[in-house]
Amino acid sequence: MGTFIGHVLPGTGFLLLGLWHLFNTITNYARSPWEFHTRAWFPVKFGGGKLRYLELTAIIAGSSLSILAELFIGPERHQPLADDWSIPPEHLKNFEHSCISSFFLIYASVALYGGLSKLTVPPGALQVIGAFALSQELLLFHLHSVDHTGAAGHYHLLLQLIVVVNLSATLLEVPFPRSFLVAVVRSASWMFHGAWFINMGFVLWIPAFIPKGCHMVLTKDHNAVKCATQEATMHAKALANIQFNWYLAIILVSTLIFYATTVRIYEVKYAYQPLEQKPEKKGDAAIEMGAHGVEGHYFGDGCSQSILKV
């Protein structure tokens, strides 16, 4: 994660995951609001069932690649340990980043095993395991061995706020498994999670995007953005706050537009028609099967109506 690619690749993964969850959450709700139930992951329904576990396998592949990159591909000696098998200071961050990826790997592996083996998983168990992964990410970014101060530290602080929202929404799905709003917030927070990761990759690693008055400092342990003066530091932090609000507004508006568009496409529509007054035996219910749908009687608010599902 301590590179431009290390921010953009996982950020893209989080962003796509959020879009995938948002699409499935809204379509499931539009098709059947009364039967809506949150899910920790969503199967891919096209491809004849061969791609059913694509989401989980993508998380496993991405997490595994991240661990390999941090511990074996990235280090100059292609292994993270010193000659005496201790962890050198410059590789502490690699172990921290790989720990974050390992928890996402555990979550996806458990979910995949449960799906393939038809194992009965207690309701909310996968959300709890996913919350452990987010908690680990929050803890390690908060107590990072790399001293994130100044502008870089502020960007990481804002990232932690996003993780807190993501974590809270994930945990709320356990007691509120039928809450559409909680599921939407969780999906949108994954999108925000990824978008902010990508933004950090550009702002903290591409010289053209580094705030004015700040520059990249190359050290043995890591590269960092340092600002020349306190005024430049405050300017960079203010820019980060503005960017955060812009991204939040974009995510919010995009979610609303996505909801309106998706519901218009996938919503199941019901036509209501008044019943003709016919002499019937008291208590009888009439159900008529038609060529264009199923017509039945429903009684609510003290009146009888006919519902035609089209």
Coordinates of C-alpha atoms in Angstrom, one line a residue:
M1 CA 0.0 0.0 0.0
G2 CA 3.0 2.3 0.4
T3 CA 3.1 3.2 -3.3
F4 CA 0.9 4.8 -6.0
I5 CA -0.1 1.3 -7.3
G6 CA -0.5 0.1 -3.7
H7 CA -3.3 2.7 -3.3
V8 CA -4.9 2.7 -6.7
L9 CA -5.3 -1.1 -7.1
P10 CA -7.0 -1.8 -3.7
G11 CA -8.9 1.5 -4.1
T12 CA -10.3 0.3 -7.5
G13 CA -11.2 -3.0 -5.9
F14 CA -13.1 -1.4 -3.0
L15 CA -14.9 1.0 -5.5
L16 CA -16.0 -1.9 -7.7
L17 CA -17.1 -3.9 -4.7
G18 CA -19.2 -1.0 -3.5
L19 CA -20.8 -0.5 -6.9
W20 CA -21.6 -4.2 -7.2
H21 CA -23.2 -4.3 -3.7
L22 CA -25.1 -1.1 -4.4
F23 CA -26.5 -2.5 -7.6
N24 CA -27.6 -5.8 -6.1
T25 CA -29.0 -4.1 -2.9
I26 CA -31.2 -1.7 -4.9
T27 CA -32.4 -4.3 -7.4
N28 CA -33.3 -6.8 -4.7
Y29 CA -35.2 -4.1 -2.9
A30 CA -37.0 -2.9 -6.1
R31 CA -38.1 -6.4 -7.0
S32 CA -39.5 -7.3 -3.5
P33 CA -39.4 -4.6 -0.8
W34 CA -41.3 -6.7 1.6
E35 CA -38.9 -9.6 1.3
F36 CA -35.7 -7.6 1.3
H37 CA -32.8 -9.1 3.3
T38 CA -29.2 -7.9 3.5
R39 CA -26.4 -10.0 2.2
A40 CA -22.7 -10.1 3.0
W41 CA -21.8 -10.9 -0.6
F42 CA -23.8 -11.3 -3.8
P43 CA -23.5 -14.2 -6.3
V44 CA -23.1 -13.5 -10.0
K45 CA -26.2 -14.8 -11.7
F46 CA -25.1 -14.9 -15.3
G47 CA -22.6 -17.3 -16.9
G48 CA -24.6 -20.4 -16.2
G49 CA -23.6 -20.5 -12.5
K50 CA -19.8 -20.8 -13.3
L51 CA -19.3 -17.2 -12.1
R52 CA -21.5 -17.5 -9.0
Y53 CA -18.5 -16.9 -6.5
L54 CA -16.7 -14.3 -8.6
E55 CA -16.9 -11.7 -5.9
L56 CA -15.4 -13.9 -3.3
T57 CA -12.7 -15.3 -5.6
A58 CA -11.8 -11.7 -6.6
I59 CA -11.3 -10.8 -3.0
I60 CA -9.2 -13.9 -2.3
A61 CA -7.0 -13.2 -5.4
G62 CA -6.6 -9.5 -4.6
S63 CA -5.8 -10.1 -0.9
S64 CA -3.3 -12.9 -1.8
L65 CA -1.6 -10.6 -4.4
S66 CA -1.4 -7.8 -1.9
I67 CA 0.3 -10.1 0.7
L68 CA 2.7 -11.4 -1.9
A69 CA 3.5 -7.8 -3.0
E70 CA 4.1 -6.6 0.5
L71 CA 6.2 -9.5 1.8
F72 CA 8.0 -10.9 -1.3
I73 CA 7.6 -8.9 -4.5
G74 CA 8.2 -5.4 -3.0
P75 CA 11.3 -5.9 -0.8
E76 CA 14.6 -5.6 -2.5
R77 CA 15.7 -9.0 -1.3
H78 CA 12.2 -10.5 -2.1
Q79 CA 11.7 -11.5 1.6
P80 CA 10.9 -9.2 4.5
L81 CA 13.2 -10.5 7.2
A82 CA 16.8 -9.6 8.2
D83 CA 19.7 -12.0 8.4
D84 CA 18.9 -12.8 12.0
W85 CA 15.2 -13.5 11.1
S86 CA 14.0 -10.3 12.8
I87 CA 11.7 -7.7 11.2
P88 CA 13.8 -4.7 10.1
P89 CA 12.2 -1.3 10.8
E90 CA 11.7 -0.5 7.1
H91 CA 9.6 -3.6 6.6
L92 CA 7.2 -3.1 9.6
K93 CA 4.7 -1.3 7.4
N94 CA 4.8 -4.3 4.9
F95 CA 3.7 -6.7 7.7
E96 CA 1.0 -4.2 8.8
H97 CA -0.4 -3.9 5.3
S98 CA -0.3 -7.7 4.8
C99 CA -2.2 -8.2 8.1
I100 CA -5.0 -6.0 6.7
S101 CA -5.1 -8.1 3.5
S102 CA -5.0 -11.3 5.5
F103 CA -8.2 -10.5 7.3
F104 CA -10.0 -9.8 4.0
L105 CA -8.6 -13.1 2.8
I106 CA -10.0 -15.0 5.8
Y107 CA -13.4 -13.4 5.4
A108 CA -13.7 -14.3 1.7
S109 CA -12.3 -17.8 2.3
V110 CA -14.9 -18.5 5.0
A111 CA -17.7 -17.2 2.8
L112 CA -16.5 -19.3 -0.2
Y113 CA -16.2 -22.4 1.9
G114 CA -19.6 -21.9 3.3
G115 CA -21.1 -21.5 -0.2
L116 CA -19.3 -24.5 -1.8
S117 CA -19.9 -26.9 1.1
K118 CA -23.5 -25.7 1.7
L119 CA -22.5 -25.1 5.3
T120 CA -25.2 -23.5 7.4
V121 CA -23.7 -20.2 8.5
P122 CA -25.4 -18.4 11.4
P123 CA -27.2 -15.2 10.3
G124 CA -24.9 -12.2 10.6
A125 CA -21.7 -14.3 11.0
L126 CA -20.1 -13.2 7.8
Q127 CA -20.9 -9.6 8.6
V128 CA -19.1 -10.0 11.9
I129 CA -16.0 -11.6 10.2
G130 CA -16.1 -8.7 7.7
A131 CA -16.2 -6.3 10.6
F132 CA -13.1 -7.9 12.1
A133 CA -11.3 -7.1 8.8
L134 CA -12.4 -3.5 8.9
S135 CA -11.5 -3.2 12.6
Q136 CA -8.0 -4.5 11.8
E137 CA -7.6 -1.9 9.0
L138 CA -8.8 0.9 11.3
L139 CA -6.5 -0.2 14.1
L140 CA -3.4 -0.6 12.0
F141 CA -3.9 2.7 10.2
H142 CA -4.5 4.5 13.5
L143 CA -1.4 2.9 15.1
H144 CA 0.7 2.8 12.0
S145 CA 4.4 2.3 12.4
V146 CA 5.0 5.0 9.7
D147 CA 4.6 8.3 11.4
H148 CA 1.9 9.9 9.3
T149 CA 2.0 13.5 10.2
G150 CA 1.2 16.7 8.4
A151 CA -0.7 16.5 5.1
A152 CA -0.3 12.7 4.7
G153 CA -1.5 12.1 8.3
H154 CA -4.6 14.2 7.6
Y155 CA -5.5 12.2 4.5
H156 CA -5.1 9.0 6.6
L157 CA -7.3 10.5 9.3
L158 CA -10.1 11.2 6.9
L159 CA -9.7 7.6 5.6
Q160 CA -10.2 6.3 9.1
L161 CA -13.5 8.2 9.3
I162 CA -14.7 6.4 6.2
V163 CA -13.6 3.0 7.7
V164 CA -15.6 3.8 10.9
V165 CA -18.8 4.4 8.8
N166 CA -18.2 1.2 6.8
L167 CA -17.5 -0.8 10.0
S168 CA -20.6 0.7 11.8
A169 CA -22.9 -0.1 8.8
T170 CA -21.5 -3.6 8.6
L171 CA -22.2 -4.3 12.3
L172 CA -25.7 -2.8 12.1
E173 CA -26.7 -5.3 9.5
V174 CA -26.5 -8.0 12.2
P175 CA -29.4 -6.7 14.3
F176 CA -31.2 -5.0 11.3
P177 CA -30.9 -7.6 8.5
R178 CA -34.0 -6.2 6.7
S179 CA -32.8 -2.5 6.7
F180 CA -32.5 -1.2 3.2
L181 CA -30.9 2.1 4.4
V182 CA -28.2 0.3 6.4
A183 CA -27.3 -1.9 3.4
V184 CA -27.1 1.2 1.1
V185 CA -24.9 3.1 3.5
R186 CA -22.6 0.1 3.7
S187 CA -22.4 -0.2 -0.1
A188 CA -21.8 3.6 -0.5
S189 CA -19.1 3.6 2.1
W190 CA -17.3 0.9 0.2
M191 CA -17.4 3.2 -2.8
F192 CA -16.1 6.1 -0.8
H193 CA -13.5 3.8 0.8
G194 CA -12.1 3.0 -2.7
A195 CA -12.5 6.5 -4.1
W196 CA -10.5 8.0 -1.3
F197 CA -7.8 5.3 -1.6
I198 CA -7.4 6.3 -5.2
N199 CA -7.3 10.0 -4.4
M200 CA -4.6 9.4 -1.8
G201 CA -2.5 7.5 -4.4
F202 CA -2.6 10.6 -6.7
V203 CA -2.2 13.3 -4.1
L204 CA 0.5 11.6 -2.0
W205 CA 2.5 9.9 -4.8
I206 CA 2.2 11.9 -8.0
P207 CA 4.3 15.2 -7.9
A208 CA 1.8 17.1 -10.1
F209 CA -1.0 16.5 -7.6
I210 CA 0.9 17.2 -4.4
P211 CA -0.4 20.4 -2.7
K212 CA 1.5 23.6 -3.4
G213 CA 4.3 24.2 -0.8
C214 CA 4.8 20.5 -0.2
H215 CA 7.1 18.0 -1.8
M216 CA 8.0 14.3 -1.8
V217 CA 10.8 13.4 0.7
L218 CA 12.7 10.1 0.0
T219 CA 13.8 8.2 3.1
K220 CA 15.1 4.7 3.7
D221 CA 12.0 3.5 5.4
H222 CA 9.4 5.2 3.2
N223 CA 8.5 8.1 1.0
A224 CA 6.4 10.9 2.5
V225 CA 4.9 14.3 1.6
K226 CA 6.4 17.1 3.7
C227 CA 5.4 20.7 3.7
A228 CA 8.0 23.5 3.9
T229 CA 6.0 25.7 6.4
Q230 CA 3.2 25.4 8.8
E231 CA 1.1 27.6 6.5
A232 CA 1.7 25.2 3.7
T233 CA 0.7 22.3 6.0
M234 CA -2.6 24.0 6.9
H235 CA -3.2 24.7 3.3
A236 CA -2.7 21.1 2.3
K237 CA -5.1 19.9 5.2
A238 CA -7.7 22.4 4.0
L239 CA -7.5 21.1 0.5
A240 CA -7.9 17.5 1.9
N241 CA -11.1 18.6 3.7
I242 CA -12.5 20.2 0.5
Q243 CA -11.7 17.1 -1.5
F244 CA -13.3 14.9 1.2
N245 CA -16.5 16.9 1.0
W246 CA -16.5 16.8 -2.8
Y247 CA -16.1 13.1 -2.9
L248 CA -18.9 12.7 -0.3
A249 CA -21.2 14.9 -2.4
I250 CA -20.4 12.9 -5.5
I251 CA -21.0 9.5 -3.8
L252 CA -24.3 10.8 -2.3
V253 CA -25.6 12.2 -5.6
S254 CA -24.4 9.2 -7.6
T255 CA -26.2 6.8 -5.1
L256 CA -29.4 8.7 -5.4
I257 CA -29.3 8.8 -9.2
F258 CA -28.3 5.1 -9.3
Y259 CA -31.3 4.3 -7.0
A260 CA -33.8 6.2 -9.1
T261 CA -32.5 4.7 -12.4
T262 CA -32.3 1.1 -11.1
V263 CA -35.7 1.2 -9.4
R264 CA -37.3 2.5 -12.6
I265 CA -35.9 -0.5 -14.5
Y266 CA -36.3 -3.4 -12.0
E267 CA -39.4 -2.3 -9.9
V268 CA -42.3 -4.8 -10.0
K269 CA -45.4 -2.8 -10.7
Y270 CA -48.8 -3.5 -9.3
A271 CA -52.1 -2.3 -10.7
Y272 CA -55.0 -1.7 -8.4
Q273 CA -58.6 -2.0 -9.6
P274 CA -61.9 -1.6 -7.7
L275 CA -63.9 -4.8 -7.2
E276 CA -67.3 -5.2 -8.7
Q277 CA -70.0 -5.7 -6.2
K278 CA -71.2 -9.2 -6.7
P279 CA -73.4 -11.3 -4.4
E280 CA -71.1 -13.6 -2.5
K281 CA -71.3 -15.8 0.5
K282 CA -69.9 -14.1 3.5
G283 CA -66.2 -14.8 4.0
D284 CA -65.6 -16.1 0.4
A285 CA -62.4 -14.9 -1.3
A286 CA -62.2 -14.8 -5.1
I287 CA -59.0 -15.6 -7.0
E288 CA -59.0 -15.4 -10.7
M289 CA -56.2 -16.6 -12.9
G290 CA -55.8 -14.6 -16.0
A291 CA -53.6 -14.7 -19.1
H292 CA -51.9 -11.4 -18.1
G293 CA -51.3 -12.0 -14.4
V294 CA -52.8 -13.1 -11.1
E295 CA -55.7 -11.2 -9.7
G296 CA -56.7 -11.5 -6.1
H297 CA -58.4 -9.6 -3.3
Y298 CA -56.6 -7.8 -0.5
F299 CA -58.3 -6.2 2.5
G300 CA -56.6 -3.2 4.1
D301 CA -57.7 0.0 5.7
G302 CA -61.3 -1.3 6.0
C303 CA -61.8 -1.6 2.2
S304 CA -61.5 -4.3 -0.3
Q305 CA -59.3 -3.9 -3.4
S306 CA -58.2 -6.0 -6.3
I307 CA -54.4 -6.3 -7.0
L308 CA -53.2 -7.3 -10.4
K309 CA -49.5 -8.1 -10.7
V310 CA -48.2 -7.1 -14.1

